[in-house]
Amino acid sequence: MKNANQPILPGSTLGVLGSGQLGRMFAMAARRMGYRVHTFSPDEDTPTGQVADVEVTAPYEDLDAVRKFASGVSVVTFEFENVLAETAAAAAECAPVRPSGHVLHTTQHRLREKTFLSQNGFPVTAFRRVTSTAELAQAAKEIGLPAILKSAGFGYDGKGQARIYSSADFESAWSSVGADEAVLEAFVDFEREVSVVAARSLTGDFVHYGTVENRHKNGILDLTIAPAAVPETVTRNAVEIARAILESLNVVGVLCVEFFLRKDGHLLVNELAPRPHNSGHFTFDANVTSQFEQQLRAVCALPLGSVFQHSPAAMANLLGDLWEPAEPDWAAVAAVPNVKLHLYGKSSARPGRKMGHLTALAVTTQQALADVTRARYALQPALTQT
Ligand code: AMP
């Protein structure tokens, strides 16, 4: 392996494990700067593969294929955290993997992530490990109800979760989560949800995009408002927590910290995502350096770029539901001049599937939110939006 700390310069080839929209936007940033991109996943004609130079299709368990892939690139990064530890380790035999497999290992499993956070003094809601309905009953007694049961591993977008209001819900919650190991979390009566997308370089430099507000629907991100309308002290605290998390995990790359903001102004960390995040998509259009270019700079051992946001912004996800009863009206969205359309090249639209997003840029966040909501409504007036 080459000297791993040397800058990886334009013209080099970057490897992405995973092939979804995050890899696609990373590949776009990389290709704009003259890099080549190879992507690896079990799928074909993927969002990332469509804009990469090479799309490798093989199972993540095929470690020889992973080694061959990593041998052909200068650095390996990933666009989703559920990459197997063995896959990351096999890649690391042949190329630097950034962030490291250790970051993946900690953040791809809720229980490990929450244990890491609480053991390092980061604020999290009360939680218990649960492996049976009997343990669930005991845990509920200890942390109280309502509570949320979540599968311990490989969960995202609210999948593998069940709300528990009373002991009558124990059996159905346990079977609906369908995992051998789960986490019971105390329900947080939050005022709003915010996140901080941040990046750390190989030399320990840290940048962040401030706090943004996230609104979810059915456990899936629906809207992001940037910046969040929260007091300065909340942003300062959130950024300091994010900085400390990136440092203690020794992250090289982008990591998003999702928070619950309670009515008393107290922040609780909900979740970490060790990669560019849906709540940072607005940076593509609103900031000097997008979260995707920042990821590229970090993993290529380059200096980080300016995070200056030149305009208030709001982002609205486009889920597959919008494709019913008919293809969205793209011309209608083009008629809103301050809204940018992003589509991920996915061929089949299913309800709940992230197909694209819109970003509105305006003089105020309220205006950006109004414009992005109006633009999304124009795509499919048949669908009632709230
Ligand atoms: P997650 O996949 O864990 O981020 O959960 C998805 C969404 O469910 C979050 O963004 C919240 O809106 C909601 N949620 C998750 N955990 C809790 C909790 N402990 N208390 C209240 N709401 C929660």
Tab-separated table of C-alpha atoms in Angstrom, residues 169-381:
chain	number	residue	atom	x	y	z
A	169	ASP	CA	-48.019	-4.032	23.522
A	170	PHE	CA	-45.057	-6.173	24.662
A	171	GLU	CA	-45.812	-9.315	22.604
A	172	SER	CA	-46.748	-7.530	19.380
A	173	ALA	CA	-43.820	-5.080	19.650
A	174	TRP	CA	-41.329	-7.899	20.204
A	175	SER	CA	-42.581	-9.906	17.233
A	176	SER	CA	-42.924	-6.879	14.918
A	177	VAL	CA	-39.324	-5.793	15.548
A	178	GLY	CA	-38.332	-9.348	14.665
A	179	ALA	CA	-34.789	-9.305	16.068
A	180	ASP	CA	-32.935	-11.525	18.560
A	181	GLU	CA	-31.481	-8.445	20.186
A	182	ALA	CA	-33.182	-5.081	20.587
A	183	VAL	CA	-32.903	-1.808	22.479
A	184	LEU	CA	-35.740	-0.349	24.509
A	185	GLU	CA	-35.492	3.441	24.581
A	186	ALA	CA	-37.430	5.859	26.737
A	187	PHE	CA	-39.720	7.993	24.598
A	188	VAL	CA	-38.456	11.555	24.258
A	189	ASP	CA	-41.062	14.300	24.276
A	190	PHE	CA	-38.937	16.504	22.035
A	191	GLU	CA	-39.651	20.041	20.924
A	192	ARG	CA	-37.905	19.393	17.617
A	193	GLU	CA	-35.245	17.261	15.979
A	194	VAL	CA	-31.986	18.817	14.844
A	195	SER	CA	-28.773	17.470	13.384
A	196	VAL	CA	-25.186	18.542	12.863
A	197	VAL	CA	-23.283	17.342	9.805
A	198	ALA	CA	-19.563	17.653	10.464
A	199	ALA	CA	-16.285	16.560	8.942
A	200	ARG	CA	-12.851	15.763	10.300
A	201	SER	CA	-9.637	15.534	8.313
A	202	LEU	CA	-6.718	13.144	8.648
A	203	THR	CA	-4.851	15.878	10.533
A	204	GLY	CA	-7.748	16.411	12.975
A	205	ASP	CA	-9.216	19.598	11.464
A	206	PHE	CA	-12.942	19.908	12.146
A	207	VAL	CA	-15.693	21.761	10.257
A	208	HIS	CA	-19.482	21.697	10.620
A	209	TYR	CA	-22.610	22.929	8.883
A	210	GLY	CA	-24.339	24.260	12.013
A	211	THR	CA	-27.654	22.914	13.284
A	212	VAL	CA	-30.492	22.131	10.907
A	213	GLU	CA	-34.057	21.198	11.810
A	214	ASN	CA	-35.396	17.850	10.613
A	215	ARG	CA	-39.061	16.928	10.339
A	216	HIS	CA	-39.892	13.251	9.947
A	217	LYS	CA	-42.950	11.437	8.629
A	218	ASN	CA	-43.439	7.762	9.457
A	219	GLY	CA	-39.869	7.651	10.796
A	220	ILE	CA	-38.418	8.896	7.477
A	221	LEU	CA	-36.873	12.343	7.015
A	222	ASP	CA	-39.374	14.562	5.233
A	223	LEU	CA	-38.022	18.122	5.480
A	224	THR	CA	-34.789	19.819	6.532
A	225	ILE	CA	-34.640	23.523	7.348
A	226	ALA	CA	-31.187	25.098	7.317
A	227	PRO	CA	-30.231	26.753	9.546
A	228	ALA	CA	-32.496	25.630	12.418
A	229	ALA	CA	-34.299	28.393	14.307
A	230	VAL	CA	-32.765	27.502	17.670
A	231	PRO	CA	-30.956	29.656	20.243
A	232	GLU	CA	-27.238	30.187	19.709
A	233	THR	CA	-26.462	28.179	22.859
A	234	VAL	CA	-28.234	25.113	21.442
A	235	THR	CA	-26.128	25.271	18.283
A	236	ARG	CA	-22.966	25.770	20.333
A	237	ASN	CA	-23.763	22.732	22.498
A	238	ALA	CA	-24.744	20.568	19.540
A	239	VAL	CA	-21.565	21.439	17.655
A	240	GLU	CA	-19.390	20.760	20.709
A	241	ILE	CA	-21.016	17.362	21.171
A	242	ALA	CA	-20.487	16.606	17.463
A	243	ARG	CA	-16.851	17.685	17.643
A	244	ALA	CA	-16.215	15.473	20.674
A	245	ILE	CA	-17.907	12.481	19.001
A	246	LEU	CA	-15.841	12.813	15.808
A	247	GLU	CA	-12.716	13.111	17.923
A	248	SER	CA	-13.433	10.168	20.183
A	249	LEU	CA	-14.232	7.944	17.212
A	250	ASN	CA	-11.206	9.340	15.333
A	251	VAL	CA	-13.422	9.882	12.284
A	252	VAL	CA	-11.799	10.753	8.973
A	253	GLY	CA	-14.711	11.870	6.805
A	254	VAL	CA	-18.220	13.174	7.363
A	255	LEU	CA	-20.415	12.152	10.278
A	256	CYS	CA	-23.916	13.316	11.128
A	257	VAL	CA	-25.192	13.533	14.702
A	258	GLU	CA	-28.979	13.487	15.019
A	259	PHE	CA	-30.398	15.058	18.174
A	260	PHE	CA	-33.659	15.433	20.030
A	261	LEU	CA	-34.065	18.950	21.413
A	262	ARG	CA	-36.247	18.903	24.514
A	263	LYS	CA	-38.514	21.768	25.500
A	264	ASP	CA	-36.091	22.741	28.286
A	265	GLY	CA	-33.325	23.254	25.694
A	266	HIS	CA	-31.527	20.013	26.615
A	267	LEU	CA	-30.048	17.983	23.736
A	268	LEU	CA	-30.040	14.170	23.540
A	269	VAL	CA	-28.133	12.295	20.847
A	270	ASN	CA	-30.508	10.019	18.937
A	271	GLU	CA	-28.279	8.516	16.295
A	272	LEU	CA	-24.954	8.759	14.447
A	273	ALA	CA	-24.450	8.282	10.705
A	274	PRO	CA	-20.756	7.971	9.757
A	275	ARG	CA	-21.177	9.392	6.243
A	276	PRO	CA	-22.888	12.218	4.365
A	277	HIS	CA	-26.490	12.359	5.543
A	278	ASN	CA	-29.893	13.170	4.100
A	279	SER	CA	-30.115	16.198	6.403
A	280	GLY	CA	-26.975	17.602	4.715
A	281	HIS	CA	-28.242	17.373	1.130
A	282	PHE	CA	-28.985	21.111	1.085
A	283	THR	CA	-25.217	21.753	1.197
A	284	PHE	CA	-24.990	20.607	-2.427
A	285	ASP	CA	-26.783	23.813	-3.477
A	286	ALA	CA	-26.444	26.172	-0.517
A	287	ASN	CA	-22.811	25.923	0.638
A	288	VAL	CA	-19.399	26.656	-0.821
A	289	THR	CA	-18.357	23.048	-0.131
A	290	SER	CA	-21.016	20.328	-0.090
A	291	GLN	CA	-20.950	17.503	2.443
A	292	PHE	CA	-20.006	15.183	-0.453
A	293	GLU	CA	-16.984	17.242	-1.486
A	294	GLN	CA	-16.070	17.484	2.196
A	295	GLN	CA	-16.121	13.690	2.432
A	296	LEU	CA	-13.902	13.521	-0.621
A	297	ARG	CA	-11.462	16.067	0.794
A	298	ALA	CA	-11.262	14.220	4.111
A	299	VAL	CA	-10.757	10.734	2.672
A	300	CYS	CA	-8.226	12.046	0.134
A	301	ALA	CA	-6.162	13.713	2.898
A	302	LEU	CA	-6.807	17.170	1.415
A	303	PRO	CA	-7.562	20.315	3.465
A	304	LEU	CA	-11.278	20.686	4.260
A	305	GLY	CA	-13.282	23.266	2.282
A	306	SER	CA	-15.294	26.302	3.388
A	307	VAL	CA	-18.677	25.425	4.898
A	308	PHE	CA	-20.031	28.936	4.278
A	309	GLN	CA	-23.773	28.790	3.532
A	310	HIS	CA	-24.599	31.455	0.973
A	311	SER	CA	-28.367	31.172	1.315
A	312	PRO	CA	-31.015	29.915	3.746
A	313	ALA	CA	-32.339	26.611	2.442
A	314	ALA	CA	-35.013	23.967	2.852
A	315	MET	CA	-34.898	20.407	1.541
A	316	ALA	CA	-37.889	18.141	0.848
A	317	ASN	CA	-37.478	14.436	0.162
A	318	LEU	CA	-39.254	12.889	-2.802
A	319	LEU	CA	-40.479	9.434	-1.801
A	320	GLY	CA	-41.847	6.796	-4.146
A	321	ASP	CA	-45.373	7.618	-2.954
A	322	LEU	CA	-45.195	10.726	-5.171
A	323	TRP	CA	-45.153	8.497	-8.267
A	324	GLU	CA	-48.810	7.545	-7.619
A	325	PRO	CA	-51.160	7.819	-9.398
A	326	ALA	CA	-48.846	9.034	-12.187
A	327	GLU	CA	-45.266	10.171	-12.910
A	328	PRO	CA	-44.637	13.479	-11.095
A	329	ASP	CA	-45.062	16.660	-13.099
A	330	TRP	CA	-41.407	17.640	-13.572
A	331	ALA	CA	-42.255	20.703	-15.660
A	332	ALA	CA	-44.266	22.111	-12.740
A	333	VAL	CA	-41.300	21.946	-10.397
A	334	ALA	CA	-39.061	23.540	-13.006
A	335	ALA	CA	-41.453	26.499	-12.900
A	336	VAL	CA	-40.326	27.321	-9.337
A	337	PRO	CA	-37.081	29.117	-10.175
A	338	ASN	CA	-35.358	28.931	-6.782
A	339	VAL	CA	-35.890	25.171	-6.387
A	340	LYS	CA	-33.291	22.611	-7.432
A	341	LEU	CA	-34.378	19.119	-8.459
A	342	HIS	CA	-32.264	16.075	-7.585
A	343	LEU	CA	-33.262	12.622	-8.830
A	344	TYR	CA	-31.325	9.494	-7.981
A	345	GLY	CA	-31.900	7.418	-11.136
A	346	LYS	CA	-33.873	4.655	-9.411
A	347	SER	CA	-36.001	2.776	-11.909
A	348	SER	CA	-38.807	1.561	-9.647
A	349	ALA	CA	-40.698	3.838	-7.264
A	350	ARG	CA	-42.003	2.130	-4.136
A	351	PRO	CA	-43.824	3.843	-1.266
A	352	GLY	CA	-41.271	5.090	1.268
A	353	ARG	CA	-38.324	4.719	-1.154
A	354	LYS	CA	-36.116	7.818	-1.429
A	355	MET	CA	-36.228	8.714	-5.141
A	356	GLY	CA	-34.867	12.262	-5.011
A	357	HIS	CA	-35.125	15.580	-3.217
A	358	LEU	CA	-35.789	19.265	-3.806
A	359	THR	CA	-33.785	22.120	-2.321
A	360	ALA	CA	-35.187	25.646	-2.188
A	361	LEU	CA	-32.900	28.640	-1.700
A	362	ALA	CA	-34.476	31.879	-0.470
A	363	VAL	CA	-33.854	35.018	1.543
A	364	THR	CA	-35.306	33.423	4.699
A	365	THR	CA	-35.734	29.828	5.844
A	366	GLN	CA	-39.507	30.402	6.121
A	367	GLN	CA	-39.612	31.387	2.450
A	368	ALA	CA	-37.413	28.426	1.468
A	369	LEU	CA	-39.708	26.075	3.392
A	370	ALA	CA	-42.822	27.549	1.763
A	371	ASP	CA	-41.263	27.303	-1.700
A	372	VAL	CA	-39.996	23.743	-1.348
A	373	THR	CA	-43.363	22.591	0.010
A	374	ARG	CA	-45.206	24.320	-2.824
A	375	ALA	CA	-42.845	22.839	-5.414
A	376	ARG	CA	-43.310	19.331	-4.054
A	377	TYR	CA	-47.050	19.750	-4.020
A	378	ALA	CA	-46.912	20.861	-7.659
A	379	LEU	CA	-45.281	17.537	-8.544
A	380	GLN	CA	-48.352	15.554	-7.548
A	381	PRO	CA	-51.344	17.696	-6.628
